[in-house]
GROMACS .gro file of C-alpha atoms in nm:
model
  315
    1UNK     CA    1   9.678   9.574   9.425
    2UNK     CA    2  10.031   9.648   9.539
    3UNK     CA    3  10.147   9.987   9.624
    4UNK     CA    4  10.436  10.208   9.606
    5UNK     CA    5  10.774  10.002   9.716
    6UNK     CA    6  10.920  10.302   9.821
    7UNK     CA    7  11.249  10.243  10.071
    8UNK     CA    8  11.232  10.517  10.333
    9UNK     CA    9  11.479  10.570  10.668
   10UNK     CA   10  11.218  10.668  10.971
   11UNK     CA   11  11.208  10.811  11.295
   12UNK     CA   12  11.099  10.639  11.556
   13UNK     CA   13  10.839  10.984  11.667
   14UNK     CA   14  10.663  10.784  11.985
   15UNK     CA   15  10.569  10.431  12.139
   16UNK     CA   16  10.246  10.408  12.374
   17UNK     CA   17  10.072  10.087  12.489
   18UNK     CA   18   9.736  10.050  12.337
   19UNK     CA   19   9.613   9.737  12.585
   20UNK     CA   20   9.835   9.490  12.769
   21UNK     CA   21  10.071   9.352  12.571
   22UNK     CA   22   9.976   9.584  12.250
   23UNK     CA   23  10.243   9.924  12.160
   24UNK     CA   24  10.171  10.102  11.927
   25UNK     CA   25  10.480  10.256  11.728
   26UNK     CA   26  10.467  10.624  11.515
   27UNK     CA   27  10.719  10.671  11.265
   28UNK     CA   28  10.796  10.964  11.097
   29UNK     CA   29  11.020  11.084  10.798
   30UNK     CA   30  11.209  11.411  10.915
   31UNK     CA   31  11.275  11.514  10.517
   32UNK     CA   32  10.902  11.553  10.393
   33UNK     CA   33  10.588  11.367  10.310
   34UNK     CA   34  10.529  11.027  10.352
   35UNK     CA   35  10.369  10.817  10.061
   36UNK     CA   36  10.023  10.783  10.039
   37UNK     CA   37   9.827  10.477  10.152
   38UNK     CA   38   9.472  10.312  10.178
   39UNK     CA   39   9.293  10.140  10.482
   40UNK     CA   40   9.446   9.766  10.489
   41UNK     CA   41   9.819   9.882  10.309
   42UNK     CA   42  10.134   9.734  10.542
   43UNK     CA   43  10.450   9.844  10.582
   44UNK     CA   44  10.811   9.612  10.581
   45UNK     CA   45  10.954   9.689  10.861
   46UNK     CA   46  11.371   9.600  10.860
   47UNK     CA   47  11.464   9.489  11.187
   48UNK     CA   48  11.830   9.340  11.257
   49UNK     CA   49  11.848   9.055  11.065
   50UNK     CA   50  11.485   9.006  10.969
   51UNK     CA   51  11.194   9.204  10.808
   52UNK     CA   52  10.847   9.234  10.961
   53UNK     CA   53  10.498   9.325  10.815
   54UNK     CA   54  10.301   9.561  11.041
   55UNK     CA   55   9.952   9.689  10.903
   56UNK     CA   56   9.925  10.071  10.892
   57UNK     CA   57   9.637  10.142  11.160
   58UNK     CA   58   9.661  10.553  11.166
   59UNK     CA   59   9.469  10.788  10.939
   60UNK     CA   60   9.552  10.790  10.614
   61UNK     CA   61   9.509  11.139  10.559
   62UNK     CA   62   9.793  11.167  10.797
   63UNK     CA   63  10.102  11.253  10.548
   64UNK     CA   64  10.358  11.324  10.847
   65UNK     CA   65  10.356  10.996  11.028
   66UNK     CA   66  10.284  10.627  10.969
   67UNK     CA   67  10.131  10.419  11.314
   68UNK     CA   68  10.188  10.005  11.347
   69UNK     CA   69  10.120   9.815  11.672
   70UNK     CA   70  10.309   9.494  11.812
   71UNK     CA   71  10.168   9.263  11.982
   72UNK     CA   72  10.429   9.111  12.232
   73UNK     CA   73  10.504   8.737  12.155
   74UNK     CA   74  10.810   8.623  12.337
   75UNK     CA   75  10.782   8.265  12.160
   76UNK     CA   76  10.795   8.460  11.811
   77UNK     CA   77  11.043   8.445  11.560
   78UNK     CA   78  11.215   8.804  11.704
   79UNK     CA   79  11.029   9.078  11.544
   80UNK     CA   80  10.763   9.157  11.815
   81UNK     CA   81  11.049   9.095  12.094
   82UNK     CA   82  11.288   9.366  11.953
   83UNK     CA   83  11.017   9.594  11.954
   84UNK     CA   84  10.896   9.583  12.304
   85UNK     CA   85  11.219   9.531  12.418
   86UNK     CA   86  11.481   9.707  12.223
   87UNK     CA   87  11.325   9.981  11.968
   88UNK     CA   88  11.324  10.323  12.141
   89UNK     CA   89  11.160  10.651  12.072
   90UNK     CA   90  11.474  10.857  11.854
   91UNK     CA   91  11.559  10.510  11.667
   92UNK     CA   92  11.578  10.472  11.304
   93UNK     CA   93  11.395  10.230  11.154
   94UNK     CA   94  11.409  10.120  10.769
   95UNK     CA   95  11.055  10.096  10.596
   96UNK     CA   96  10.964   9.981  10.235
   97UNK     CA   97  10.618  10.019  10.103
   98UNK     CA   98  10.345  10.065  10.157
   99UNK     CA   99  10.213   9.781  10.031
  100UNK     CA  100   9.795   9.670  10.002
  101UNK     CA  101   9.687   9.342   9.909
  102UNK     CA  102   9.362   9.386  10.178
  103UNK     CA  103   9.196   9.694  10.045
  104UNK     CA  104   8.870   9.785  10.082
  105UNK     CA  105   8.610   9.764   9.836
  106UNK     CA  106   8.275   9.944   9.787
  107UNK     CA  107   8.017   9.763   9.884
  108UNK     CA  108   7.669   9.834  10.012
  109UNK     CA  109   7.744   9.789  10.407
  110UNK     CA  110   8.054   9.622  10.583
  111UNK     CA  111   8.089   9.316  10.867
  112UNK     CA  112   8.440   9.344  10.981
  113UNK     CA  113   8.526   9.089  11.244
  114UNK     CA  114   8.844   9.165  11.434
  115UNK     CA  115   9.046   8.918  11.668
  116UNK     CA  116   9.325   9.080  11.892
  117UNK     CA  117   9.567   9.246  11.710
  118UNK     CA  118   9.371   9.177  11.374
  119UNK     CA  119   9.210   9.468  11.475
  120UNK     CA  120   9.509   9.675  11.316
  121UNK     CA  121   9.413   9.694  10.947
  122UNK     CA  122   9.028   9.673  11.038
  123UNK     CA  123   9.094  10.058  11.242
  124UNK     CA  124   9.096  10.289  10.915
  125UNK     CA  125   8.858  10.051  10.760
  126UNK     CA  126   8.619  10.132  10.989
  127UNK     CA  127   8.690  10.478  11.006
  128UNK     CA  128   8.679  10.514  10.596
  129UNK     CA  129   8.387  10.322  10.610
  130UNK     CA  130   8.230  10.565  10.859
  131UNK     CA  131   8.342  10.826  10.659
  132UNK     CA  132   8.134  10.770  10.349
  133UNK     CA  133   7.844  10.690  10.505
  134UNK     CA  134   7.841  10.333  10.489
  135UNK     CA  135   7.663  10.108  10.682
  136UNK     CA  136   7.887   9.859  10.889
  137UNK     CA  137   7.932   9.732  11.202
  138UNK     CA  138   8.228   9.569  11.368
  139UNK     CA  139   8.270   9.193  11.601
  140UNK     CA  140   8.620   9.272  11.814
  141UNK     CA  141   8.693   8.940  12.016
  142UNK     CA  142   9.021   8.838  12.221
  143UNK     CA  143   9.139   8.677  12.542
  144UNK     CA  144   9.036   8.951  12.785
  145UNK     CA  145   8.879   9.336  12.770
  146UNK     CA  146   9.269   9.414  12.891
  147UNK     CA  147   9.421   9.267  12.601
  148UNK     CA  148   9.171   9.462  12.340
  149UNK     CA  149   9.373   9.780  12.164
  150UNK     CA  150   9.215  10.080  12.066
  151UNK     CA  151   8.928  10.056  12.260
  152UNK     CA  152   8.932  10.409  12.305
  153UNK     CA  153   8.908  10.538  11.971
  154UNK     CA  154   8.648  10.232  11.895
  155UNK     CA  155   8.412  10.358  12.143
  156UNK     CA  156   8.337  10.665  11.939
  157UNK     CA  157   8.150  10.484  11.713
  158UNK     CA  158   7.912  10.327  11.961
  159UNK     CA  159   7.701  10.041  11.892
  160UNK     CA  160   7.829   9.983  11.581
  161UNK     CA  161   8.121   9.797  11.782
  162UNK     CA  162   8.050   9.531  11.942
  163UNK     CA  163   8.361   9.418  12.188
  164UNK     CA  164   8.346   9.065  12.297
  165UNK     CA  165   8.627   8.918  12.530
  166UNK     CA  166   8.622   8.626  12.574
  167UNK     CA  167   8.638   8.576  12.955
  168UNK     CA  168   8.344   8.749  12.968
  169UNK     CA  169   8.124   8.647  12.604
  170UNK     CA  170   8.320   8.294  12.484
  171UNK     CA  171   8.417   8.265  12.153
  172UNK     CA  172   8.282   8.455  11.872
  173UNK     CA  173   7.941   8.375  11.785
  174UNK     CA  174   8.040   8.367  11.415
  175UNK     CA  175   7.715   8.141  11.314
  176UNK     CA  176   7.485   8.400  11.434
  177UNK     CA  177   7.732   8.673  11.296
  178UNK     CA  178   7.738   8.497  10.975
  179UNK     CA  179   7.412   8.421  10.943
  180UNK     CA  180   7.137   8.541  10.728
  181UNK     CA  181   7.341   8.851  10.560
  182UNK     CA  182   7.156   9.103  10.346
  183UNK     CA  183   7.288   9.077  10.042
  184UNK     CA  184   7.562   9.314   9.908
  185UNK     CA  185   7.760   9.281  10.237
  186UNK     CA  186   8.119   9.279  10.228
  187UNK     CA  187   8.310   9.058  10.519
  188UNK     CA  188   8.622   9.218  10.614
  189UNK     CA  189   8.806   8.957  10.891
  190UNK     CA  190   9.177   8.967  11.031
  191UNK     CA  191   9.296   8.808  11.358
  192UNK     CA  192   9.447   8.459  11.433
  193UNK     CA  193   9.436   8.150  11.201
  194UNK     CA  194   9.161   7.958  11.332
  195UNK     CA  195   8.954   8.257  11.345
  196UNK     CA  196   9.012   8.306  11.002
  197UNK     CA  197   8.969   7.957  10.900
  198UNK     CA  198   8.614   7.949  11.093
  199UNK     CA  199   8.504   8.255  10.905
  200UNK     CA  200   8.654   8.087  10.566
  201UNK     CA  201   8.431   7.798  10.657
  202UNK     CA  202   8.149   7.948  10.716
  203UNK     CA  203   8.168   8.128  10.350
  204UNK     CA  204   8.055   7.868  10.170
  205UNK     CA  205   7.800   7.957   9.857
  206UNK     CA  206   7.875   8.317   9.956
  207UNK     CA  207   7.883   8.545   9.622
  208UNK     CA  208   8.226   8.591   9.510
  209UNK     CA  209   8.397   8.882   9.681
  210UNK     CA  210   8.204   8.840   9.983
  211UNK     CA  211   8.508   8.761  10.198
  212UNK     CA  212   8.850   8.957  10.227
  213UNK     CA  213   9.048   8.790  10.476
  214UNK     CA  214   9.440   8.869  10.574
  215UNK     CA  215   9.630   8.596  10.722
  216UNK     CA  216   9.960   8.704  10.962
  217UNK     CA  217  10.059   8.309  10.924
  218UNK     CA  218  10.034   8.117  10.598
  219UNK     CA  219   9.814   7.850  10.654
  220UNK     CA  220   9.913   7.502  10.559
  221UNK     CA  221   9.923   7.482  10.183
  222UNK     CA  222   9.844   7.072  10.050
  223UNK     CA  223   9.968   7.036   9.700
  224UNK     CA  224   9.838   6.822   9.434
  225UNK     CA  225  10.062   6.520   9.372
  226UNK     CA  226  10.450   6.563   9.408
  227UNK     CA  227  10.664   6.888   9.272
  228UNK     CA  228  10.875   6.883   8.958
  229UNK     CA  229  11.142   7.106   8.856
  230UNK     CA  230  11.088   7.374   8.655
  231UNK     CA  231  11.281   7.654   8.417
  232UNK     CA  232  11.222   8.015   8.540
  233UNK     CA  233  11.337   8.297   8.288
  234UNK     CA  234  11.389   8.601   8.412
  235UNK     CA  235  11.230   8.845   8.102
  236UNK     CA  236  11.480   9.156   8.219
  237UNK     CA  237  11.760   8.997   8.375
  238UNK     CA  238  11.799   8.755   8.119
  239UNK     CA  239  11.865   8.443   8.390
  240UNK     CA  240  11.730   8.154   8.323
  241UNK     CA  241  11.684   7.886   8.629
  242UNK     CA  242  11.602   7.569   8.723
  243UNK     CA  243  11.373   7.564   9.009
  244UNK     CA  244  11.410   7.182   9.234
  245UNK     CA  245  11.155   7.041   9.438
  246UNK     CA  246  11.122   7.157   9.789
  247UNK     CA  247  11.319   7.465   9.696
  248UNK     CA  248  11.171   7.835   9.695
  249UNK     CA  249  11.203   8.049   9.323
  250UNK     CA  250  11.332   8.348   9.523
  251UNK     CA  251  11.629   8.128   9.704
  252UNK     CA  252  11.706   8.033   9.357
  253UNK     CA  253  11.754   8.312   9.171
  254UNK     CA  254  11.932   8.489   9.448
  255UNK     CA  255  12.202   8.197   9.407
  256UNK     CA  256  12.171   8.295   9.053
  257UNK     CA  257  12.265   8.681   9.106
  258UNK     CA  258  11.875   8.763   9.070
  259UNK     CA  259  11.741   8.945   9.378
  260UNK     CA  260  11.376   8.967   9.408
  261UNK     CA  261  11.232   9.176   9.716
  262UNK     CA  262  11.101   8.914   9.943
  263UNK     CA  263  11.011   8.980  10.291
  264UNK     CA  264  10.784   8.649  10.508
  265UNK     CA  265  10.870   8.403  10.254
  266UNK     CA  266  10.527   8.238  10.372
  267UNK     CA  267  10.319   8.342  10.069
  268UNK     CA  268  10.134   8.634  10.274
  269UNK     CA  269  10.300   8.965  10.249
  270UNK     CA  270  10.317   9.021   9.858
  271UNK     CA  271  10.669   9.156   9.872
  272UNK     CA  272  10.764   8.899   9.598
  273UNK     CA  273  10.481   8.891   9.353
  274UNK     CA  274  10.617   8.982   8.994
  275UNK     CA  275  10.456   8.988   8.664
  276UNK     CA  276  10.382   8.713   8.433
  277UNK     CA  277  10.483   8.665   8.086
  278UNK     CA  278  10.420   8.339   7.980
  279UNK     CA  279  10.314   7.989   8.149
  280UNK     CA  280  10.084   7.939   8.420
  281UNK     CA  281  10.152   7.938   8.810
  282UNK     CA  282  10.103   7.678   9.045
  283UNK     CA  283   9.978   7.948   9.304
  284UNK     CA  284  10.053   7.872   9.669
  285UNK     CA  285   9.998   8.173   9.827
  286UNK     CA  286   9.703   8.371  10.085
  287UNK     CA  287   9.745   8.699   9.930
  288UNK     CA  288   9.586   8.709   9.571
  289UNK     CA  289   9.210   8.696   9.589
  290UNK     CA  290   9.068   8.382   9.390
  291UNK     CA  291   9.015   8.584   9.070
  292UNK     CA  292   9.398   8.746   9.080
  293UNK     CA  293   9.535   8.404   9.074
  294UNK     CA  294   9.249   8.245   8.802
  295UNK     CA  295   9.393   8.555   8.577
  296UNK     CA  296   9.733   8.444   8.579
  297UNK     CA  297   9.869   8.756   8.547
  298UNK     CA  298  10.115   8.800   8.875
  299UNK     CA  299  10.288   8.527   9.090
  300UNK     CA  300  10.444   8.526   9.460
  301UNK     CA  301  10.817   8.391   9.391
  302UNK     CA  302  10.893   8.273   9.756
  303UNK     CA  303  10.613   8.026   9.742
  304UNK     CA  304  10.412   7.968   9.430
  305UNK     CA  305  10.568   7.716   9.151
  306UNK     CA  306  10.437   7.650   8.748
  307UNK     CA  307  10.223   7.400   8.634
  308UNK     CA  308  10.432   7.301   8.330
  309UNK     CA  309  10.810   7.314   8.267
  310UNK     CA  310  10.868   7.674   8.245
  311UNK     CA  311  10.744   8.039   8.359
  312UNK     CA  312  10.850   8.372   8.194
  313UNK     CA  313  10.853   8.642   8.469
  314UNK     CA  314  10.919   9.025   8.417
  315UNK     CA  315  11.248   8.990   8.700
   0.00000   0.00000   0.00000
């Protein structure tokens, strides 16, 4: 479920490395309280001339500041670099959100598996889950014991973490982490693609709602048979478009004087999702859960298409 989309102006309070490569940024507002969020909410994060999602890894009890961490990726598309390199304790940063698509559920005992910087959203979750008592335990793999974050704060919990470089333990052993799980337990897993994919893969004839995953790169969407054009009528703005082939629904109605929040424009954030009126997406994103997009009732605009001639969206 998506949050407030609140637009805030924030303080850059304090930057600290959390592991090689890995700082960790708190932002503050200097006028008041900051709005409420869950374990696995994300923040947008306007940098010049792009916007970032960063999960929200503090304590969300914590009105008075909202934490992120960056991993440093020179070969990225400029977010992480301008972090490291140019944000600065005293800065101003513009937020929107924040935003959840990754929340966590009840459920009678957690398996989070976290790789590198996946472990960001996974932090509160295990400390809510610790919280209420749950049983859960958590798989933290990544290159080297220098590159893990938070290791510090993870080690309170004791054996209930397991950290597993991979220099020193290989790859995750997800078959025998995967295997054989009593029943009622939720799988919480964030870190890179293949990871992700592995776990996916693994999932098979697991009940539905077993697996939460969140993705930091779409992965590679195959659609069924060629795209057609389609009309998209904006309900409130009364605009009505025609969407090409090849062409994104946001781009489109932004050429039409229709702006729609977007932020990735990869189908993963949720910035864009909007209501639906009438007609029935072609969904083509990795942040509704299987059931959101069976409903119908929301669709991701930078990505997702109809399957007919024509969508009626509440824009």
């Amino acid at each position: 479920m998506a949050g407030v989309d609140a637009e805030l102006v924030l303080l850059v309070r304090a930057m600290r490395w959390e592991s090689e490569g890995v700082l960790s940024v708190t932002l503050e507002d200097p006028g008041g309280e900051l709005p409420a969020w869950e374990p696995g909410a994300h923040i947008d994060v306007e940098l010049p001339g792009l916007t970032r999602q960063f999960s929200l890894c503090g304590d969300p009890a914590d009105r008075t500041s909202y934490r992120i961490a960056v991993l440093h990726e020179p070969e990225s598309r400029g977010g992480s670099q301008y972090v490291h390199t140019g944000l600065r304790p005293g800065d101003q940063v513009t937020v929107r959100g924040p935003r959840n698509h990754f929340a966590l559920e009840p459920a009678e005992r957690y398996l989070f598996v976290a790789g590198g910087i996946g472990i960001t959203p996974i932090l509160p979750m295990v400390a809510g889950a610790e919280a209420q008592g749950a049983e859960w335990a958590l798989a933290y793999g990544g290159r080297s014991r220098s590159s893990l974050a938070f290791l510090g704060e993870l080690a309170e919990y004791g054996d209930r973490v397991s950290v597993l470089p991979q220099d020193e333990c290989g790859l995750l052993d997800l078959d025998g982490l995967l295997a054989d799980l009593p029943a009622g337990t939720a799988v919480y897993c964030c870190g890179p693609g293949g990871l992700l994919d592995a776990v996916e893969a693994r999932s098979a004839g697991w009940p539905e709602g077993a697996l939460h995953l969140e993705r930091f790169r779409a992965k590679e969407f195959v659609a069924e048979g060629d795209d057609q054009p389609f009309e998209l009528v904006c309900e409130s703005s009364g605009v009505t478009v025609t969407v090409p082939p090849g062409e994104s629904a946001v781009d489109v109605l932004e050429e039409a004087g229709v702006f729609v929040s977007s932020a990735c424009r990869e189908g993963i954030c949720g910035t864009c999702e909007v209501k639906v009126l009438d007609g029935v997406p072609d969904h083509r994103d990795w942040v509704l859960s299987p059931a959101d997009q069976e409903s119908g009732n929301t669709v991701l605009l930078c990505v997702s298409r109809a399957r007919g001639d024509r969508l009626v969206v509440d824009a």
